[in-house]
Each structure stands twice: as C-alpha cells, then as structure tokens.
GROMACS .gro file of C-alpha atoms in nm:
model
  264
    1UNK     CA    1   0.000   0.000   0.000
    2UNK     CA    2   0.131   0.345  -0.089
    3UNK     CA    3   0.225   0.548   0.219
    4UNK     CA    4   0.062   0.884   0.143
    5UNK     CA    5  -0.293   0.974   0.049
    6UNK     CA    6  -0.323   1.081  -0.313
    7UNK     CA    7  -0.577   1.350  -0.399
    8UNK     CA    8  -0.717   1.298  -0.747
    9UNK     CA    9  -0.764   1.574  -1.004
   10UNK     CA   10  -1.084   1.613  -1.205
   11UNK     CA   11  -0.913   1.442  -1.500
   12UNK     CA   12  -0.805   1.149  -1.285
   13UNK     CA   13  -1.154   1.113  -1.139
   14UNK     CA   14  -1.296   1.094  -1.491
   15UNK     CA   15  -1.054   0.810  -1.568
   16UNK     CA   16  -1.164   0.639  -1.248
   17UNK     CA   17  -1.528   0.673  -1.357
   18UNK     CA   18  -1.438   0.478  -1.670
   19UNK     CA   19  -1.264   0.208  -1.467
   20UNK     CA   20  -1.553   0.203  -1.220
   21UNK     CA   21  -1.812   0.153  -1.492
   22UNK     CA   22  -1.633  -0.153  -1.629
   23UNK     CA   23  -1.573  -0.290  -1.280
   24UNK     CA   24  -1.940  -0.254  -1.190
   25UNK     CA   25  -2.034  -0.424  -1.514
   26UNK     CA   26  -1.808  -0.716  -1.427
   27UNK     CA   27  -1.980  -0.750  -1.090
   28UNK     CA   28  -2.316  -0.764  -1.268
   29UNK     CA   29  -2.188  -1.030  -1.508
   30UNK     CA   30  -2.068  -1.236  -1.212
   31UNK     CA   31  -2.401  -1.198  -1.032
   32UNK     CA   32  -2.592  -1.313  -1.340
   33UNK     CA   33  -2.363  -1.618  -1.369
   34UNK     CA   34  -2.444  -1.750  -1.021
   35UNK     CA   35  -2.661  -2.053  -1.088
   36UNK     CA   36  -2.688  -2.406  -0.954
   37UNK     CA   37  -2.405  -2.618  -1.097
   38UNK     CA   38  -2.168  -2.342  -1.205
   39UNK     CA   39  -1.811  -2.357  -1.082
   40UNK     CA   40  -1.634  -2.060  -0.931
   41UNK     CA   41  -1.378  -2.091  -1.213
   42UNK     CA   42  -1.652  -2.045  -1.471
   43UNK     CA   43  -1.775  -1.731  -1.296
   44UNK     CA   44  -1.416  -1.604  -1.294
   45UNK     CA   45  -1.388  -1.656  -1.670
   46UNK     CA   46  -1.701  -1.451  -1.731
   47UNK     CA   47  -1.547  -1.169  -1.528
   48UNK     CA   48  -1.213  -1.193  -1.705
   49UNK     CA   49  -1.364  -1.195  -2.052
   50UNK     CA   50  -1.597  -0.902  -1.980
   51UNK     CA   51  -1.318  -0.682  -1.846
   52UNK     CA   52  -1.084  -0.758  -2.136
   53UNK     CA   53  -1.359  -0.717  -2.397
   54UNK     CA   54  -1.429  -0.370  -2.260
   55UNK     CA   55  -1.068  -0.256  -2.278
   56UNK     CA   56  -0.961  -0.320  -1.922
   57UNK     CA   57  -0.720  -0.546  -1.738
   58UNK     CA   58  -0.833  -0.770  -1.450
   59UNK     CA   59  -0.656  -0.599  -1.159
   60UNK     CA   60  -0.659  -0.901  -0.930
   61UNK     CA   61  -0.504  -1.144  -1.180
   62UNK     CA   62  -0.150  -1.219  -1.058
   63UNK     CA   63  -0.177  -0.943  -0.794
   64UNK     CA   64   0.068  -1.064  -0.527
   65UNK     CA   65   0.034  -1.401  -0.697
   66UNK     CA   66  -0.346  -1.429  -0.686
   67UNK     CA   67  -0.445  -1.673  -0.964
   68UNK     CA   68  -0.790  -1.539  -1.056
   69UNK     CA   69  -0.955  -1.234  -1.208
   70UNK     CA   70  -1.210  -1.223  -0.925
   71UNK     CA   71  -1.220  -1.330  -0.563
   72UNK     CA   72  -1.516  -1.568  -0.534
   73UNK     CA   73  -1.606  -1.667  -0.179
   74UNK     CA   74  -1.889  -1.905  -0.090
   75UNK     CA   75  -2.090  -1.920   0.235
   76UNK     CA   76  -1.843  -1.913   0.526
   77UNK     CA   77  -1.567  -1.775   0.303
   78UNK     CA   78  -1.530  -1.406   0.382
   79UNK     CA   79  -1.295  -1.282   0.110
   80UNK     CA   80  -1.017  -1.388  -0.127
   81UNK     CA   81  -1.178  -1.713  -0.241
   82UNK     CA   82  -0.969  -1.860  -0.524
   83UNK     CA   83  -1.176  -1.953  -0.832
   84UNK     CA   84  -1.159  -2.324  -0.901
   85UNK     CA   85  -1.357  -2.647  -0.918
   86UNK     CA   86  -1.598  -2.565  -0.636
   87UNK     CA   87  -1.954  -2.603  -0.758
   88UNK     CA   88  -2.212  -2.348  -0.647
   89UNK     CA   89  -2.544  -2.500  -0.537
   90UNK     CA   90  -2.890  -2.366  -0.471
   91UNK     CA   91  -2.899  -2.215  -0.123
   92UNK     CA   92  -2.538  -2.097  -0.131
   93UNK     CA   93  -2.443  -1.732  -0.101
   94UNK     CA   94  -2.157  -1.613  -0.319
   95UNK     CA   95  -1.940  -1.307  -0.259
   96UNK     CA   96  -1.774  -1.171  -0.574
   97UNK     CA   97  -1.498  -0.910  -0.549
   98UNK     CA   98  -1.379  -0.766  -0.881
   99UNK     CA   99  -1.127  -0.508  -0.995
  100UNK     CA  100  -1.055  -0.359  -1.336
  101UNK     CA  101  -0.766  -0.139  -1.440
  102UNK     CA  102  -0.847   0.098  -1.726
  103UNK     CA  103  -0.607   0.364  -1.855
  104UNK     CA  104  -0.392   0.314  -1.548
  105UNK     CA  105  -0.667   0.358  -1.288
  106UNK     CA  106  -0.844   0.098  -1.078
  107UNK     CA  107  -1.207   0.031  -0.996
  108UNK     CA  108  -1.285  -0.207  -0.709
  109UNK     CA  109  -1.623  -0.341  -0.599
  110UNK     CA  110  -1.789  -0.646  -0.446
  111UNK     CA  111  -2.127  -0.793  -0.364
  112UNK     CA  112  -2.281  -1.105  -0.212
  113UNK     CA  113  -2.562  -1.285  -0.397
  114UNK     CA  114  -2.776  -1.591  -0.344
  115UNK     CA  115  -2.788  -1.895  -0.568
  116UNK     CA  116  -3.151  -1.989  -0.627
  117UNK     CA  117  -3.368  -1.978  -0.318
  118UNK     CA  118  -3.168  -1.893  -0.006
  119UNK     CA  119  -3.267  -1.886   0.360
  120UNK     CA  120  -3.423  -1.580   0.518
  121UNK     CA  121  -3.122  -1.562   0.749
  122UNK     CA  122  -2.891  -1.539   0.448
  123UNK     CA  123  -3.111  -1.274   0.287
  124UNK     CA  124  -3.106  -1.067   0.604
  125UNK     CA  125  -2.727  -1.089   0.630
  126UNK     CA  126  -2.679  -0.978   0.269
  127UNK     CA  127  -2.928  -0.695   0.307
  128UNK     CA  128  -2.776  -0.557   0.628
  129UNK     CA  129  -2.423  -0.580   0.483
  130UNK     CA  130  -2.526  -0.375   0.181
  131UNK     CA  131  -2.723  -0.127   0.391
  132UNK     CA  132  -2.427  -0.079   0.623
  133UNK     CA  133  -2.221   0.048   0.329
  134UNK     CA  134  -2.476   0.323   0.274
  135UNK     CA  135  -2.482   0.403   0.646
  136UNK     CA  136  -2.106   0.455   0.630
  137UNK     CA  137  -2.142   0.654   0.309
  138UNK     CA  138  -2.342   0.919   0.497
  139UNK     CA  139  -2.014   1.019   0.662
  140UNK     CA  140  -1.799   1.010   0.346
  141UNK     CA  141  -1.795   1.387   0.325
  142UNK     CA  142  -1.545   1.667   0.365
  143UNK     CA  143  -1.473   1.736   0.731
  144UNK     CA  144  -1.557   1.394   0.868
  145UNK     CA  145  -1.288   1.142   0.955
  146UNK     CA  146  -1.218   0.798   0.814
  147UNK     CA  147  -1.323   0.654   1.149
  148UNK     CA  148  -1.670   0.806   1.122
  149UNK     CA  149  -1.742   0.578   0.826
  150UNK     CA  150  -1.639   0.267   1.016
  151UNK     CA  151  -1.824   0.367   1.332
  152UNK     CA  152  -2.149   0.401   1.138
  153UNK     CA  153  -2.099   0.062   0.973
  154UNK     CA  154  -2.019  -0.109   1.302
  155UNK     CA  155  -2.309   0.045   1.489
  156UNK     CA  156  -2.557  -0.044   1.217
  157UNK     CA  157  -2.449  -0.408   1.190
  158UNK     CA  158  -2.403  -0.478   1.560
  159UNK     CA  159  -2.742  -0.327   1.643
  160UNK     CA  160  -2.888  -0.594   1.417
  161UNK     CA  161  -2.697  -0.882   1.572
  162UNK     CA  162  -2.406  -0.915   1.330
  163UNK     CA  163  -2.031  -0.876   1.375
  164UNK     CA  164  -1.775  -0.681   1.174
  165UNK     CA  165  -1.448  -0.839   1.057
  166UNK     CA  166  -1.148  -0.666   1.215
  167UNK     CA  167  -0.859  -0.829   1.029
  168UNK     CA  168  -0.937  -0.677   0.688
  169UNK     CA  169  -1.042  -0.326   0.593
  170UNK     CA  170  -1.123  -0.097   0.303
  171UNK     CA  171  -0.860   0.127   0.147
  172UNK     CA  172  -0.773   0.411  -0.082
  173UNK     CA  173  -0.770   0.326  -0.451
  174UNK     CA  174  -0.645   0.496  -0.767
  175UNK     CA  175  -0.342   0.412  -0.977
  176UNK     CA  176  -0.287   0.130  -0.731
  177UNK     CA  177  -0.540  -0.119  -0.600
  178UNK     CA  178  -0.439  -0.049  -0.242
  179UNK     CA  179  -0.353   0.307  -0.149
  180UNK     CA  180  -0.362   0.502   0.175
  181UNK     CA  181  -0.565   0.543   0.386
  182UNK     CA  182  -0.698   0.223   0.533
  183UNK     CA  183  -1.076   0.239   0.580
  184UNK     CA  184  -1.180   0.019   0.876
  185UNK     CA  185  -1.541  -0.093   0.909
  186UNK     CA  186  -1.532  -0.038   1.283
  187UNK     CA  187  -1.470   0.243   1.531
  188UNK     CA  188  -1.109   0.352   1.575
  189UNK     CA  189  -0.940   0.590   1.814
  190UNK     CA  190  -0.905   0.940   1.670
  191UNK     CA  191  -0.534   0.956   1.740
  192UNK     CA  192  -0.459   0.594   1.660
  193UNK     CA  193  -0.139   0.535   1.465
  194UNK     CA  194  -0.023   0.237   1.263
  195UNK     CA  195   0.324   0.192   1.113
  196UNK     CA  196   0.397   0.544   1.239
  197UNK     CA  197   0.109   0.699   1.047
  198UNK     CA  198  -0.220   0.839   1.167
  199UNK     CA  199  -0.498   0.613   1.049
  200UNK     CA  200  -0.791   0.845   1.112
  201UNK     CA  201  -0.737   1.146   0.884
  202UNK     CA  202  -1.005   1.393   0.789
  203UNK     CA  203  -1.171   1.348   0.452
  204UNK     CA  204  -1.095   1.600   0.180
  205UNK     CA  205  -1.224   1.654  -0.172
  206UNK     CA  206  -1.057   1.432  -0.428
  207UNK     CA  207  -0.992   1.131  -0.202
  208UNK     CA  208  -1.095   0.805  -0.365
  209UNK     CA  209  -1.183   0.516  -0.135
  210UNK     CA  210  -1.298   0.156  -0.151
  211UNK     CA  211  -1.543   0.112   0.135
  212UNK     CA  212  -1.613  -0.258   0.192
  213UNK     CA  213  -1.804  -0.394   0.491
  214UNK     CA  214  -1.729  -0.762   0.563
  215UNK     CA  215  -2.001  -0.879   0.799
  216UNK     CA  216  -2.047  -1.209   0.980
  217UNK     CA  217  -2.354  -1.396   1.099
  218UNK     CA  218  -2.165  -1.513   1.406
  219UNK     CA  219  -1.835  -1.404   1.559
  220UNK     CA  220  -1.597  -1.176   1.370
  221UNK     CA  221  -1.292  -1.399   1.417
  222UNK     CA  222  -1.149  -1.540   1.094
  223UNK     CA  223  -0.891  -1.790   0.974
  224UNK     CA  224  -0.686  -1.812   0.655
  225UNK     CA  225  -0.690  -2.145   0.473
  226UNK     CA  226  -0.379  -2.338   0.376
  227UNK     CA  227  -0.381  -2.177   0.030
  228UNK     CA  228  -0.270  -1.854   0.207
  229UNK     CA  229  -0.553  -1.659   0.045
  230UNK     CA  230  -0.904  -1.765   0.137
  231UNK     CA  231  -1.035  -1.611   0.459
  232UNK     CA  232  -1.314  -1.801   0.640
  233UNK     CA  233  -1.519  -1.738   0.951
  234UNK     CA  234  -1.366  -1.921   1.247
  235UNK     CA  235  -1.708  -2.048   1.357
  236UNK     CA  236  -1.814  -2.163   1.010
  237UNK     CA  237  -2.110  -1.926   0.992
  238UNK     CA  238  -2.206  -1.718   0.690
  239UNK     CA  239  -2.033  -1.397   0.588
  240UNK     CA  240  -2.125  -1.128   0.334
  241UNK     CA  241  -1.927  -0.856   0.158
  242UNK     CA  242  -2.030  -0.535  -0.015
  243UNK     CA  243  -1.796  -0.276  -0.170
  244UNK     CA  244  -1.789   0.025  -0.395
  245UNK     CA  245  -1.525   0.272  -0.505
  246UNK     CA  246  -1.625   0.627  -0.415
  247UNK     CA  247  -1.487   0.979  -0.452
  248UNK     CA  248  -1.513   1.252  -0.189
  249UNK     CA  249  -1.661   1.568  -0.342
  250UNK     CA  250  -1.751   1.907  -0.199
  251UNK     CA  251  -2.103   1.770  -0.147
  252UNK     CA  252  -2.243   1.418  -0.147
  253UNK     CA  253  -1.995   1.137  -0.225
  254UNK     CA  254  -2.004   0.990  -0.575
  255UNK     CA  255  -2.014   0.614  -0.619
  256UNK     CA  256  -1.796   0.517  -0.914
  257UNK     CA  257  -1.892   0.149  -0.930
  258UNK     CA  258  -2.270   0.162  -0.896
  259UNK     CA  259  -2.468  -0.084  -1.106
  260UNK     CA  260  -2.793  -0.273  -1.102
  261UNK     CA  261  -2.817  -0.499  -0.802
  262UNK     CA  262  -3.037  -0.746  -0.616
  263UNK     CA  263  -3.204  -0.627  -0.299
  264UNK     CA  264  -3.324  -0.869  -0.033
   0.00000   0.00000   0.00000
C-alpha cells in the first residue's frame, strides 16, 4: 500500500469513472452467472472476458500471486476465495470481489448474492451488509474522519446482531489497488497510529476510497486457509461482503462502481 494519500484531479476522477463503470459491469456479469451447478472458475472466466472485452485489465489477476480475475467466496468464506472447481449450489451465497484497471486507474467493488432460493437468514445478512455500506457513506464527506465511516458501519451491523471483521479493511484506490488510507469498518481511536502513520485522517475533496463492509452472521474472528488466500469465519457461519469505489466531493460522495443490483 502506498504510504501517502493521493488527492485525485478532475481528469483522474474521470478516468476512475471509466474504470468504475467496467468494474461494476463485471460485478453484474458475475451476479448473473451464479446458478446451480456453475463452478467458481466459470464465474471467474465470465469476469475476465468481460473486463478484457471492454478494454480493461483484471486488476486481481496475478496481484501478489493471486491466480484469478475475481475473488469468489462461498458461504463461510469471507474474502479472497480462489476460483476453481468448487460447484455453487442452490442455497449458497456467493461473494464476488472484482477489480478492473483501465487507462492506469483501478475500480474495485464487491457484492454477495444468493444462488436460487436462499434462507431468510442469508437474505437478512446480505441486506444488512449492503445497507451498512450506505450508512457509512453518509459520513464520506469533507470534514468527517475515516473513522466516522467505520463507526457508522459497526453500529448499524451490531445493532442488528451481526459482527464486523477486524482483520481486513477498506482502502484508498487509484493508480494502485491499495492506497492510503486504510478504511476500517469499525470504530477507531481518533489519534490511533499504525506503522507510524495516523490512520484516522479527515476526509478531503478528491480522495478516492474503496469502502467494503465484511459482515459475519456469528463471531468476527477469521482464519486463513492453507492456500494462504481464502479467509473463512472461524465459527463456520455465513459472511457477506459489499464494496464500492467512491470519490469525496464538496457535497455528497459519488459512487464510481454503482450498477444494477439485487435487494433482499
């Protein structure tokens, strides 16, 4: 992750809009591909082909050695699921995280979707996870702090009986997939420092952020599988993920990766 926060110019933000549009489209393609009997590798190919066809590069492919164009995580898998032979079945919930690099700028977004008919508990988890993003977004404005976003997300989810993953957070995004600052989905101390840097800066116009609640049905503790990528809930309960790339403006924040979605 780059060490300093980069403020984007109007020209750069326009390039990020282009990247965001393709990234959001890839998320939609992935959502539409989730059907009983499909493998996570097949979903990944749909994402890859869509991004390339539209003039982009799959950002995740070979990023730090990741072997897929999308992270595809099923049920208890929180994030970083490696596409492969796993077959998606009716009743599963599938989290798809996609990134596209276009003209040197990155879009990053994610969503969790049901395969066929899913339980009411799963629907509720997905709905609250998505809604929590928009609760955090209310504080993505000039003058607020990064921590205000996370506090709103945490309060919203915990008041509804869910927990918020602590080990992984959102981030700045731009020319790089991961830029400063980190964007936790939970409350942080105003003066908290990490690696010698303040982690709770004030928001200013031109900051571009990937806000991504990762919410669990049970406890927030997670484990990483032996493949060194896939993160799962320690208690085996369901997890959901929702993410968009946004830009801080002098008014309401702009979502750069918004697309049609499913609402539970």
